[in-house]
PDB file of N, CA and C in Angstrom:
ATOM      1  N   UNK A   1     -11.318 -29.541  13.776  1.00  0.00           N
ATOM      2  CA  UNK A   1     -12.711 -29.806  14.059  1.00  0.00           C
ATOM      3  C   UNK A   1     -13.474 -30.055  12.772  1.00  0.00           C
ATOM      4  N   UNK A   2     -14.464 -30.970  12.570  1.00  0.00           N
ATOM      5  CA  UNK A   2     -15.203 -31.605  11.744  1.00  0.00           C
ATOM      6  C   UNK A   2     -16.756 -30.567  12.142  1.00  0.00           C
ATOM      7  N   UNK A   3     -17.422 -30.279  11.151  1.00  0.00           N
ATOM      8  CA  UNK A   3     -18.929 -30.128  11.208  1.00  0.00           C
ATOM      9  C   UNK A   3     -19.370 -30.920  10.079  1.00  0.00           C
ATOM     10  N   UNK A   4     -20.740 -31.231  10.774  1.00  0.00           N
ATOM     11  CA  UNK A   4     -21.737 -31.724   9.887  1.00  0.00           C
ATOM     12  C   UNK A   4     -22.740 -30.695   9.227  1.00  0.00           C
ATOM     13  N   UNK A   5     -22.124 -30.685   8.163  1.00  0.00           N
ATOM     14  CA  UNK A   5     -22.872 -29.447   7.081  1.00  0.00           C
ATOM     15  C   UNK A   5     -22.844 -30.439   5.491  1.00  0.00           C
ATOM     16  N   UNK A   6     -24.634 -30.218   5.453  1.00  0.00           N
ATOM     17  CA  UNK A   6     -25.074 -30.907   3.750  1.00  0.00           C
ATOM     18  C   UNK A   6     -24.951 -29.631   2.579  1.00  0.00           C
ATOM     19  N   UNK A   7     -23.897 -29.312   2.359  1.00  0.00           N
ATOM     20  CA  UNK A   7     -23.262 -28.515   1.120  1.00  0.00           C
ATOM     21  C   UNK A   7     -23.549 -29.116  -0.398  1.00  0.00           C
ATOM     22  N   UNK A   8     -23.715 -28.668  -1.388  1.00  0.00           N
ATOM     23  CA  UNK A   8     -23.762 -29.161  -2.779  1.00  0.00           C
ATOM     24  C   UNK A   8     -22.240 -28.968  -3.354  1.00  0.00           C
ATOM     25  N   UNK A   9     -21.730 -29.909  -3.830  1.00  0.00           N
ATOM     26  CA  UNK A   9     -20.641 -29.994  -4.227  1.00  0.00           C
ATOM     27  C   UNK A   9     -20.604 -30.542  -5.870  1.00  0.00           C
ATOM     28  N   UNK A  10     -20.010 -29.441  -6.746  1.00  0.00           N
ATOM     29  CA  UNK A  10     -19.222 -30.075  -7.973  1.00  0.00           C
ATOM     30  C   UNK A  10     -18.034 -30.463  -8.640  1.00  0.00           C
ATOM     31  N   UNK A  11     -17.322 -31.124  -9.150  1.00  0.00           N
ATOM     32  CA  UNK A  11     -15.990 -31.459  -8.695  1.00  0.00           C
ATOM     33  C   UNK A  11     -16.088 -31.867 -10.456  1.00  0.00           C
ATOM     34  N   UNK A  12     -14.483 -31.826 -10.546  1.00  0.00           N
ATOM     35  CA  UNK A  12     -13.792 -32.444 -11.528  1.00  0.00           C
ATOM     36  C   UNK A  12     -12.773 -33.183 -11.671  1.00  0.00           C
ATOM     37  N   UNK A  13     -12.141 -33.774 -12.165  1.00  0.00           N
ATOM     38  CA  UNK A  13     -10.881 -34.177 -11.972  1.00  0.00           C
ATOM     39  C   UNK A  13     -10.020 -35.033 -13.749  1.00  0.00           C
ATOM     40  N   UNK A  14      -9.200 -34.643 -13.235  1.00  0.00           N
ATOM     41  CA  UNK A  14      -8.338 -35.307 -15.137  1.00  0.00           C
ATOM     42  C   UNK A  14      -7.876 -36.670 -14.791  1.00  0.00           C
ATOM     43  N   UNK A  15      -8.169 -37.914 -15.582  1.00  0.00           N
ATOM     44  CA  UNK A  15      -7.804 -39.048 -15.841  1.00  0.00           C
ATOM     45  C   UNK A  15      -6.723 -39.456 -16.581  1.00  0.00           C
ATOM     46  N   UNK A  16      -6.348 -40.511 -16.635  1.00  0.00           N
ATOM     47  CA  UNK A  16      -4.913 -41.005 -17.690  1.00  0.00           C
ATOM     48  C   UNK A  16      -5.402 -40.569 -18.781  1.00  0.00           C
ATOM     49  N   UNK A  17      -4.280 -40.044 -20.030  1.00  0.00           N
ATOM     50  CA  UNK A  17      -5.227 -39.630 -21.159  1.00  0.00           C
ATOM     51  C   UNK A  17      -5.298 -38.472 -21.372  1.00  0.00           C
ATOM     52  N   UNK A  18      -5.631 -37.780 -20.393  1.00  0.00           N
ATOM     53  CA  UNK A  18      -6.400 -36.526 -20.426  1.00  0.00           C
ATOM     54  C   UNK A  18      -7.536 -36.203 -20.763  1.00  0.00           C
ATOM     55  N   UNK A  19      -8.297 -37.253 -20.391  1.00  0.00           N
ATOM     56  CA  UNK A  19      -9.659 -37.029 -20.645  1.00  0.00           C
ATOM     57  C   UNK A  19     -10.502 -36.400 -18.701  1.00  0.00           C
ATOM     58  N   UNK A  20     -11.225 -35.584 -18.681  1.00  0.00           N
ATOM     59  CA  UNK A  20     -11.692 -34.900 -17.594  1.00  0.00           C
ATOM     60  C   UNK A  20     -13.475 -35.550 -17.576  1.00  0.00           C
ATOM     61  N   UNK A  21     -13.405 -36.015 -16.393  1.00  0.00           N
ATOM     62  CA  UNK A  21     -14.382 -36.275 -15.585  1.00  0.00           C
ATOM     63  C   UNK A  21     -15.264 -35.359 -14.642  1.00  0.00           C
ATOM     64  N   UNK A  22     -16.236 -35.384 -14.422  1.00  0.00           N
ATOM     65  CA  UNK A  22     -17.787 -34.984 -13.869  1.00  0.00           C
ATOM     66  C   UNK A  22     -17.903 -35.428 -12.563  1.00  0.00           C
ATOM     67  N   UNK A  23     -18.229 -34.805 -11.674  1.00  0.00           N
ATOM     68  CA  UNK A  23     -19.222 -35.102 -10.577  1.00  0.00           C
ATOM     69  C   UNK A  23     -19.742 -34.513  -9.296  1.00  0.00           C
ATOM     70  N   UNK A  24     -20.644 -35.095  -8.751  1.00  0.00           N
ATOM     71  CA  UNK A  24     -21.201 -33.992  -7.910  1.00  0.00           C
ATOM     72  C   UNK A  24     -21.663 -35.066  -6.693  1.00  0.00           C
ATOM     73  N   UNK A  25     -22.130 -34.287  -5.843  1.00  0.00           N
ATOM     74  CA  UNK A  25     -22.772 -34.904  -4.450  1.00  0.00           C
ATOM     75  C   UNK A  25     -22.865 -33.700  -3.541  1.00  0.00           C
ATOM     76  N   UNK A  26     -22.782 -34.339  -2.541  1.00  0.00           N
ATOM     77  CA  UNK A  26     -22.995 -34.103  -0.773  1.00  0.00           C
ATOM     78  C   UNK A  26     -21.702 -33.727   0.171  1.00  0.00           C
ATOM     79  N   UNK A  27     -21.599 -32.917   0.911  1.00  0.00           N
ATOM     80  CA  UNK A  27     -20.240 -33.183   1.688  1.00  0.00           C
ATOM     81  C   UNK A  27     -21.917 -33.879   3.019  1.00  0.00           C
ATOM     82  N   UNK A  28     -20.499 -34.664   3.780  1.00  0.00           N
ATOM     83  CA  UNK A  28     -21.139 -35.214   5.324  1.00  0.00           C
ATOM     84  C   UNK A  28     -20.906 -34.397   6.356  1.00  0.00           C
ATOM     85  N   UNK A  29     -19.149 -33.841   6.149  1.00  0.00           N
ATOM     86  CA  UNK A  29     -18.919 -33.210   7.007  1.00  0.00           C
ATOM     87  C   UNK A  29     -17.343 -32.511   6.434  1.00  0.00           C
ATOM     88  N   UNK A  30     -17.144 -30.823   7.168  1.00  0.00           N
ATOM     89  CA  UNK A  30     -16.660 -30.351   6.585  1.00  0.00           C
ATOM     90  C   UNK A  30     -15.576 -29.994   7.965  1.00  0.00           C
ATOM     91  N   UNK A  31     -14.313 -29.439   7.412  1.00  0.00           N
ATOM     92  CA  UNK A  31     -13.380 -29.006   7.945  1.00  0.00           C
ATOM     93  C   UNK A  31     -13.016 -27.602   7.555  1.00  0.00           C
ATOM     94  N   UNK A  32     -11.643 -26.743   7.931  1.00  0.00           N
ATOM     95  CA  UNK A  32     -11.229 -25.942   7.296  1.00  0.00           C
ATOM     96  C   UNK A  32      -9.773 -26.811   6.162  1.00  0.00           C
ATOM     97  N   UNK A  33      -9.698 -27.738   6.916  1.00  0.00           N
ATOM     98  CA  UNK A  33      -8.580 -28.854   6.088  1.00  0.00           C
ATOM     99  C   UNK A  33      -8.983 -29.915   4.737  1.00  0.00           C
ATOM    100  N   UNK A  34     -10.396 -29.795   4.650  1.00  0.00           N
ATOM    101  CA  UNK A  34     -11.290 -30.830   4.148  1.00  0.00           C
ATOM    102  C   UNK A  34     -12.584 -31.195   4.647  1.00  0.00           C
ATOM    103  N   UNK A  35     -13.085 -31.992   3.494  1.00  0.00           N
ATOM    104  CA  UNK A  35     -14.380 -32.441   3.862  1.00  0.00           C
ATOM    105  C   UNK A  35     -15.010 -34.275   3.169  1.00  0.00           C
ATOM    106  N   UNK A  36     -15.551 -34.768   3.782  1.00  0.00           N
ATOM    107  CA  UNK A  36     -16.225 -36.337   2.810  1.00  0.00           C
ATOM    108  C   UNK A  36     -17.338 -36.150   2.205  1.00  0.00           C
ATOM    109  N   UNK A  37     -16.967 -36.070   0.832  1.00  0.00           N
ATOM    110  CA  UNK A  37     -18.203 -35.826  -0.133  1.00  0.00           C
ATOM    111  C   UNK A  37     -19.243 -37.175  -0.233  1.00  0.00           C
ATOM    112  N   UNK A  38     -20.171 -37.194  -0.213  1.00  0.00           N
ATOM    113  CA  UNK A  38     -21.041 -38.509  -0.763  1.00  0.00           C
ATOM    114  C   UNK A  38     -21.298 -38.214  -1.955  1.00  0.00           C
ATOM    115  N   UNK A  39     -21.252 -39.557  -3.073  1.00  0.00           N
ATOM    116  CA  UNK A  39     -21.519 -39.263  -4.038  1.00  0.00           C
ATOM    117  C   UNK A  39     -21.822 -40.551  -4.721  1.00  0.00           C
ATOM    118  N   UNK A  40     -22.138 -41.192  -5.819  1.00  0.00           N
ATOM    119  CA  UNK A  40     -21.972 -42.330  -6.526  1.00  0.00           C
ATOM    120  C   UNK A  40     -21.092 -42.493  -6.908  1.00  0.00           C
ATOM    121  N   UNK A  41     -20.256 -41.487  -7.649  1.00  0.00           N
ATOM    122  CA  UNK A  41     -19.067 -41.034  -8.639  1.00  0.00           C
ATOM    123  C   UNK A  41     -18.312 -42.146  -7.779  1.00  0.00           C
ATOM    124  N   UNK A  42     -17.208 -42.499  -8.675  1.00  0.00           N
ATOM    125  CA  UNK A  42     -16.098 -43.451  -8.317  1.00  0.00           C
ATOM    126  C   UNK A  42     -14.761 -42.625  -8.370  1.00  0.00           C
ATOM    127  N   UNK A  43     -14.314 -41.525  -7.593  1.00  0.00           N
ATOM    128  CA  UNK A  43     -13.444 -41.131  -7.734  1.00  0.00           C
ATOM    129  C   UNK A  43     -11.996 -41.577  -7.273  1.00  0.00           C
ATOM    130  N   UNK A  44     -10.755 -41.736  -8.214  1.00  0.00           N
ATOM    131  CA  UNK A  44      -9.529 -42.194  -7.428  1.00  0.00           C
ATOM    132  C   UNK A  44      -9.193 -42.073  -6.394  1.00  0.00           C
ATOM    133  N   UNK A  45      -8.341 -42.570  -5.676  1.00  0.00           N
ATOM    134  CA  UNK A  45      -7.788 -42.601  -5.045  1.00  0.00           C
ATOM    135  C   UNK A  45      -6.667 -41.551  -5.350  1.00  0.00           C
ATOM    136  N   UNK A  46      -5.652 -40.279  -4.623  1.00  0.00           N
ATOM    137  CA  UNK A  46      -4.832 -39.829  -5.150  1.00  0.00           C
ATOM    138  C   UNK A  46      -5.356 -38.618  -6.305  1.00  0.00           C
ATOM    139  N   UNK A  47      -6.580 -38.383  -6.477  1.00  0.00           N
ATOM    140  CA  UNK A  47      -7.033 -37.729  -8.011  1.00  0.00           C
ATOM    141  C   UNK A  47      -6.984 -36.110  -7.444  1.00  0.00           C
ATOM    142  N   UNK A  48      -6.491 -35.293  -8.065  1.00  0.00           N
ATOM    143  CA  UNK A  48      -6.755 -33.923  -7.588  1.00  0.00           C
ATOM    144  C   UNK A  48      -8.233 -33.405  -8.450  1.00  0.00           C
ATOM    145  N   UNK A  49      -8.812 -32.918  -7.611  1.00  0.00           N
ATOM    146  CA  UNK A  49      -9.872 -32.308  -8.133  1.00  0.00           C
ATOM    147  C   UNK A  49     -10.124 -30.652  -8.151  1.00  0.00           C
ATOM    148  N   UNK A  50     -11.105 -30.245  -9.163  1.00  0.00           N
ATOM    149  CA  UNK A  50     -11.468 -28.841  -8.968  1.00  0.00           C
ATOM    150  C   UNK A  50     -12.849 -28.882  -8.169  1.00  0.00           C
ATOM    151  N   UNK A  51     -13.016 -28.578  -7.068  1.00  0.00           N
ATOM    152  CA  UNK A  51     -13.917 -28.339  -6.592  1.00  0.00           C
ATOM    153  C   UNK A  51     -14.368 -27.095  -6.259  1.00  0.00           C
ATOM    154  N   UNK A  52     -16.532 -27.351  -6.234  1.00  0.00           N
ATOM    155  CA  UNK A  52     -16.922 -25.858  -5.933  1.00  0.00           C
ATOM    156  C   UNK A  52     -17.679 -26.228  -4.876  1.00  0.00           C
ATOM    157  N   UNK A  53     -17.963 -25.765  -3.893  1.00  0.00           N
ATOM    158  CA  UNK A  53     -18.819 -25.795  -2.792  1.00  0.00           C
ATOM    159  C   UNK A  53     -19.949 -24.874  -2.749  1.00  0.00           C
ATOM    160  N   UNK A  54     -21.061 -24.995  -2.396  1.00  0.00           N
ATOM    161  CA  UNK A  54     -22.648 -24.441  -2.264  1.00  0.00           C
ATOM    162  C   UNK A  54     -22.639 -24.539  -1.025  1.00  0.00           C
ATOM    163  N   UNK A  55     -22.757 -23.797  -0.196  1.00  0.00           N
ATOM    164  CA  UNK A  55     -22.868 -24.050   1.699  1.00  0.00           C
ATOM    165  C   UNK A  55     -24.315 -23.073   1.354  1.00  0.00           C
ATOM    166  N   UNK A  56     -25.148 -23.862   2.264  1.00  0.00           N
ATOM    167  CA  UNK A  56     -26.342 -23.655   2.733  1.00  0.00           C
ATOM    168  C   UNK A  56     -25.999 -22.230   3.572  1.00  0.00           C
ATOM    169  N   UNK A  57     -27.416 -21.137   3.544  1.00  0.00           N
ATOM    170  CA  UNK A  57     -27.336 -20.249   4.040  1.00  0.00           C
ATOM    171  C   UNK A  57     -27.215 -19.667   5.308  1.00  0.00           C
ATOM    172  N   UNK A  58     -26.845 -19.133   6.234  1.00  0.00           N
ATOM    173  CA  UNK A  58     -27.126 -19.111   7.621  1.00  0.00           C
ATOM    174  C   UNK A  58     -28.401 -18.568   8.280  1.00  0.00           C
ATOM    175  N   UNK A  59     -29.276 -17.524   7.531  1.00  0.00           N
ATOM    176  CA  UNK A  59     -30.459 -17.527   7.288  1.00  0.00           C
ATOM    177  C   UNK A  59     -31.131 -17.933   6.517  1.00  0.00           C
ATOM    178  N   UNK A  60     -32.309 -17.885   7.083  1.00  0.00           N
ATOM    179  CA  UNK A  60     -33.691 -18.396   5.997  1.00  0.00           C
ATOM    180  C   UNK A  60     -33.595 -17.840   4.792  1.00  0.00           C
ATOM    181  N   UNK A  61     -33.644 -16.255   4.922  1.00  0.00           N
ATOM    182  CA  UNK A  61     -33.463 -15.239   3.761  1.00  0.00           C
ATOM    183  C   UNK A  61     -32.327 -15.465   3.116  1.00  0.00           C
ATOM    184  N   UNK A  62     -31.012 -15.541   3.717  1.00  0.00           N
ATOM    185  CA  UNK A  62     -30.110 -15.019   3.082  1.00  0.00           C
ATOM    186  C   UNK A  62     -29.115 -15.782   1.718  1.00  0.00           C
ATOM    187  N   UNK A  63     -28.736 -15.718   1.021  1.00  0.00           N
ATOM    188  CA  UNK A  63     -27.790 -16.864  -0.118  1.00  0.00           C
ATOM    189  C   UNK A  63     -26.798 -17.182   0.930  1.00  0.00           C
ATOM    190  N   UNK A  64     -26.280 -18.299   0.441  1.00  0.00           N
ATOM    191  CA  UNK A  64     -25.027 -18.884   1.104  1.00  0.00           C
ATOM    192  C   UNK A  64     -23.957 -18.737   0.698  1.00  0.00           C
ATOM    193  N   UNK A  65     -22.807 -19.079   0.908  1.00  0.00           N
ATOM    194  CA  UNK A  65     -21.393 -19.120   0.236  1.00  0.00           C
ATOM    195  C   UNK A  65     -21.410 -20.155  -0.387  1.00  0.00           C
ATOM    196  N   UNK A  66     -20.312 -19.637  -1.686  1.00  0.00           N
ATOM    197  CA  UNK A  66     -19.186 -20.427  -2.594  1.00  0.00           C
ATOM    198  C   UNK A  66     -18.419 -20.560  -2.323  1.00  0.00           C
ATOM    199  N   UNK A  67     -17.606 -21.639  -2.487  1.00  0.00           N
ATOM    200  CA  UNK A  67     -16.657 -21.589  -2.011  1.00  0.00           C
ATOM    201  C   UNK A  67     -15.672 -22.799  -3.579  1.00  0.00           C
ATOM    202  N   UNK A  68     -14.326 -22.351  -4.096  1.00  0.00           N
ATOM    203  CA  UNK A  68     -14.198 -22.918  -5.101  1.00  0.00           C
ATOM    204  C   UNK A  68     -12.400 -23.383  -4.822  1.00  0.00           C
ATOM    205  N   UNK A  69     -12.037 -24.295  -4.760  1.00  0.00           N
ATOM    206  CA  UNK A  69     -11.295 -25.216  -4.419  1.00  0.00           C
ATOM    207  C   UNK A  69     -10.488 -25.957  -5.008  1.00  0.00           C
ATOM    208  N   UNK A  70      -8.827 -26.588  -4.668  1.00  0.00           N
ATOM    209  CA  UNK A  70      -8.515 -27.190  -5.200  1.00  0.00           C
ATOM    210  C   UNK A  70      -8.480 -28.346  -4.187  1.00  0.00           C
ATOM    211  N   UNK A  71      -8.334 -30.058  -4.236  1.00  0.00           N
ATOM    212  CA  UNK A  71      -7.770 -30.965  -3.360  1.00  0.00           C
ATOM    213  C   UNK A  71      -7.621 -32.202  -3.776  1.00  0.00           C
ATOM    214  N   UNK A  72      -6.930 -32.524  -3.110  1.00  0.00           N
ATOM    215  CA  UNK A  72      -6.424 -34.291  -3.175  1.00  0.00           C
ATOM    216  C   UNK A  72      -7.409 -35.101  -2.802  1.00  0.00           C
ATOM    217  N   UNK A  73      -7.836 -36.404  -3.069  1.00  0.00           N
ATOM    218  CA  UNK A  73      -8.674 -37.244  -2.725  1.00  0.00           C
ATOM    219  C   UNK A  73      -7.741 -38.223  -1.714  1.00  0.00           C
ATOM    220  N   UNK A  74      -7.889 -38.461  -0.383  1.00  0.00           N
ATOM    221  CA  UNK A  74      -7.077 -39.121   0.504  1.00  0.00           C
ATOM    222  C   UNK A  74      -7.658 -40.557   0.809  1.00  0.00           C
ATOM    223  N   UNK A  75      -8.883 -40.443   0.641  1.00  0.00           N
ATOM    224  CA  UNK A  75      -9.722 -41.850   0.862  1.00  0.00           C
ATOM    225  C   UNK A  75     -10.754 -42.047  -0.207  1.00  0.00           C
ATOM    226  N   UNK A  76     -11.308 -43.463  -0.845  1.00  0.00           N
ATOM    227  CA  UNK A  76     -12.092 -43.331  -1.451  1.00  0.00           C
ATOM    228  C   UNK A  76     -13.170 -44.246  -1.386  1.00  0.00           C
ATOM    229  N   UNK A  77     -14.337 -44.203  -0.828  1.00  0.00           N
ATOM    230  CA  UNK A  77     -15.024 -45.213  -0.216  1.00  0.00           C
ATOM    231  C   UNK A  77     -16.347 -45.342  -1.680  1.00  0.00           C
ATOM    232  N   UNK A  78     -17.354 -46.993  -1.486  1.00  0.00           N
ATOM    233  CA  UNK A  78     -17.633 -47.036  -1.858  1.00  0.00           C
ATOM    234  C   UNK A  78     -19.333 -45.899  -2.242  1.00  0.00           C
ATOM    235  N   UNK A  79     -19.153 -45.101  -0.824  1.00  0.00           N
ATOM    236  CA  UNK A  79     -20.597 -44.021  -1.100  1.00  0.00           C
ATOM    237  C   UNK A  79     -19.789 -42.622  -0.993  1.00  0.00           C
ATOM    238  N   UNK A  80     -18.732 -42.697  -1.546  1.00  0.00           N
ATOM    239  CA  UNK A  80     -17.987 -41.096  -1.402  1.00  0.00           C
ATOM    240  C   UNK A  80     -16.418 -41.323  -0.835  1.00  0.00           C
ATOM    241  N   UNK A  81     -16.070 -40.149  -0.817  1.00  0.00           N
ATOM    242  CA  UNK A  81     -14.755 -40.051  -0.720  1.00  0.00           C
ATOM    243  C   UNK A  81     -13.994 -38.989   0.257  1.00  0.00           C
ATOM    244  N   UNK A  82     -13.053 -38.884   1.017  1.00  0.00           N
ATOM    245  CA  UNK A  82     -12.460 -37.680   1.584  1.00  0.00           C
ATOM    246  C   UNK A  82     -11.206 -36.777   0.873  1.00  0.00           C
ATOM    247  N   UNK A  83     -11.488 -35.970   1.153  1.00  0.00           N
ATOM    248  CA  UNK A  83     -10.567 -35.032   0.318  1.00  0.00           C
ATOM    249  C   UNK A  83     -10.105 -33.547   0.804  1.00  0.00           C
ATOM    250  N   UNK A  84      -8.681 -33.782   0.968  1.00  0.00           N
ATOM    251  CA  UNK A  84      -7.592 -32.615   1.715  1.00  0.00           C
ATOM    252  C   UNK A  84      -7.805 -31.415   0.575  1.00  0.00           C
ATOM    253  N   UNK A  85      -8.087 -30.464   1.222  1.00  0.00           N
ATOM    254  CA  UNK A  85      -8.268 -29.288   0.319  1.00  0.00           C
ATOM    255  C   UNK A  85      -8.147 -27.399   1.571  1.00  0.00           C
ATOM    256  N   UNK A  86      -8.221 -26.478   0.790  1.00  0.00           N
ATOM    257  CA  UNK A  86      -7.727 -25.670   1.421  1.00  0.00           C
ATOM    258  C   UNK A  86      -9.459 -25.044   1.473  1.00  0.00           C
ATOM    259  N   UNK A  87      -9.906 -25.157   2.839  1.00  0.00           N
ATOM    260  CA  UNK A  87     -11.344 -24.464   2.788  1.00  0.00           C
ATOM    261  C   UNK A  87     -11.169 -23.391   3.250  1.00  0.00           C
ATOM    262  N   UNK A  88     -10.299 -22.398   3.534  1.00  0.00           N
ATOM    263  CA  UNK A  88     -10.420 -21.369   4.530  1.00  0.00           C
ATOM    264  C   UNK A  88     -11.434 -20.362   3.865  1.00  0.00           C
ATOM    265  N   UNK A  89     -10.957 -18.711   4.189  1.00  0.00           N
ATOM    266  CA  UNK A  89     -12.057 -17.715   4.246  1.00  0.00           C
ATOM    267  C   UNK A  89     -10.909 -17.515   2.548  1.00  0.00           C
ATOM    268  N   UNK A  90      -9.960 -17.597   2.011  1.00  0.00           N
ATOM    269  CA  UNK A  90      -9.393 -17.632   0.605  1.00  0.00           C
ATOM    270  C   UNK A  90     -10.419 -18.332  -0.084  1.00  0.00           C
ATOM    271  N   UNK A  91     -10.970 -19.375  -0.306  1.00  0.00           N
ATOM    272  CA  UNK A  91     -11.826 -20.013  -1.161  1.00  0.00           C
ATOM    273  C   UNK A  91     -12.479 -19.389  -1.595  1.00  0.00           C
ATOM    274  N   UNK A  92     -14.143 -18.723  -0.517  1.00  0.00           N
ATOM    275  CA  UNK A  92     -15.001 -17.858  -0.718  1.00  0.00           C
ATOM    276  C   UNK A  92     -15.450 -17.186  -1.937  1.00  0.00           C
ATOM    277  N   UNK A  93     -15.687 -17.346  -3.276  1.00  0.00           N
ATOM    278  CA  UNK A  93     -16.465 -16.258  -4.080  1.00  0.00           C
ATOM    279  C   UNK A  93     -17.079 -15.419  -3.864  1.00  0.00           C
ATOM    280  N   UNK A  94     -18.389 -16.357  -2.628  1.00  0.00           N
ATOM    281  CA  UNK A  94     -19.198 -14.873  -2.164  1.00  0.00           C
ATOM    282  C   UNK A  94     -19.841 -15.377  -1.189  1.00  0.00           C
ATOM    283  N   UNK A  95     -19.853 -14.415  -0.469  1.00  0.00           N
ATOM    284  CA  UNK A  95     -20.654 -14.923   0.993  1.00  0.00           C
ATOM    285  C   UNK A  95     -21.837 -13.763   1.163  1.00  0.00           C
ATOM    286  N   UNK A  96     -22.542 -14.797   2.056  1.00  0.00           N
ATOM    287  CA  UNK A  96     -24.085 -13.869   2.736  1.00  0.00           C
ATOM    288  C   UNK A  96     -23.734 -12.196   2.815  1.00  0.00           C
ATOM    289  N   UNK A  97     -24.588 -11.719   1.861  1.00  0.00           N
ATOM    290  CA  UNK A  97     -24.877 -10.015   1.962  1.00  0.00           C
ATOM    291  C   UNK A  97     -25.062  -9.323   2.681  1.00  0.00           C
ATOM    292  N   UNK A  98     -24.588  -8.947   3.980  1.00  0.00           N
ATOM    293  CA  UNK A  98     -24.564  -8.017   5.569  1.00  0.00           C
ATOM    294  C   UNK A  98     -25.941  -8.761   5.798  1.00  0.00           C
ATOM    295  N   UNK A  99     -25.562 -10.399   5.568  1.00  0.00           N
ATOM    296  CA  UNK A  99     -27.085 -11.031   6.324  1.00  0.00           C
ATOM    297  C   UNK A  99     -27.541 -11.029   7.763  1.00  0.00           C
ATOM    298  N   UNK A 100     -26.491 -10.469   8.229  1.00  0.00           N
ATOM    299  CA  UNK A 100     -26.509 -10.450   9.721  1.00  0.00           C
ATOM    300  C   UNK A 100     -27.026  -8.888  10.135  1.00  0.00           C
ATOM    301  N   UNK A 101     -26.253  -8.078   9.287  1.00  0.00           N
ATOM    302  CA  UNK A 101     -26.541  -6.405   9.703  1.00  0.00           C
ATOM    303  C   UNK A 101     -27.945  -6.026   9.230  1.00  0.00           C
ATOM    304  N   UNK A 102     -28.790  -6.748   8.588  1.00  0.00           N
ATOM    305  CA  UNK A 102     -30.307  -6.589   8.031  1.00  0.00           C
ATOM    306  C   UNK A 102     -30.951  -7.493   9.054  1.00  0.00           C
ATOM    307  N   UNK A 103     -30.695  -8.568   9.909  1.00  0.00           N
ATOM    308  CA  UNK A 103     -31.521  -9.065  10.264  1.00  0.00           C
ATOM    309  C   UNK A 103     -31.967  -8.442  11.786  1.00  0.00           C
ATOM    310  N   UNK A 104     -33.342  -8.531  12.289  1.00  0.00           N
ATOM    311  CA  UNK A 104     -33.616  -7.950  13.394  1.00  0.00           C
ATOM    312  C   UNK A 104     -33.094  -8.034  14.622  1.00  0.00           C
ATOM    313  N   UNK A 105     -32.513  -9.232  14.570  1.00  0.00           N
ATOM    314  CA  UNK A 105     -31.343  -9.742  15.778  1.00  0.00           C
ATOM    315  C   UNK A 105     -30.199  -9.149  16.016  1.00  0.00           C
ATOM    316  N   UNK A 106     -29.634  -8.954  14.671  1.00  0.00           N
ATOM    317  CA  UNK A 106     -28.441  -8.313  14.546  1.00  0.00           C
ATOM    318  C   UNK A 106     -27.490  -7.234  16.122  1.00  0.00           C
ATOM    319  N   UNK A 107     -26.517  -7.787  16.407  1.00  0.00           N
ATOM    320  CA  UNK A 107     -25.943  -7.533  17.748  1.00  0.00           C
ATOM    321  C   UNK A 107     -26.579  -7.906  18.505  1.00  0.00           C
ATOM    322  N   UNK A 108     -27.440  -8.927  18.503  1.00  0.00           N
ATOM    323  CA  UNK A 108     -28.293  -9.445  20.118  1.00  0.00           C
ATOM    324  C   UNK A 108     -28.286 -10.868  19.971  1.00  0.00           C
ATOM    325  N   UNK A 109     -27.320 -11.746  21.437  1.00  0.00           N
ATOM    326  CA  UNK A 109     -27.178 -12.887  21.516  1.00  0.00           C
ATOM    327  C   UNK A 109     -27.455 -13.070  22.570  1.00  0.00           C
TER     328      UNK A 109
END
């Protein structure tokens, strides 16, 4: 399954050479398998990248998750690119602070 979630994404990746490249954008939409970043960046085709993910918060109040990544670039279009990577709950740096157990809702759906 695909969601549409606008995440901040920074990415890297090593070129012939060994010279290391910059860039950042948008995901469109995210997976636990991957996600399509928008970006200007011209990234390869084939390029492994280091990626970090910024996911928007689930509350108003609360910070969101990190999430920090390795993946392959599988497609590379001219406004962004798709890229196979391992998103599960392993990625995570840090997630929302018992944003749920502070909020007034909390156990009521």
């Amino acid at each position: 399954n695909r969601y549409r979630v606008a995440a901040h994404v920074t990415f890297s990746w090593e070129m012939a050479g060994h010279s290391v490249h910059d860039g950042s954008g948008f995901t469109r939409d995210c997976s636990l398998s991957g996600a399509f970043v928008v970006t200007l960046d011209k990234v390869p085709l084939g390029s492994v990248l280091q990626m970090n993910f910024s996911l928007p918060p689930l509350l108003a109040a609360g910070r969101g998750a990190r999430l920090k990544t390795r993946g392959h670039v599988v497609r590379s279009e001219s406004g962004g690119f798709a890229v196979v990577a391992d998103m599960g709950p392993g990625s995570l740096l840090h997630q929302e602070e018992n944003a749920y157990a502070s909020s007034p809702d909390a156990g009521h759906v």
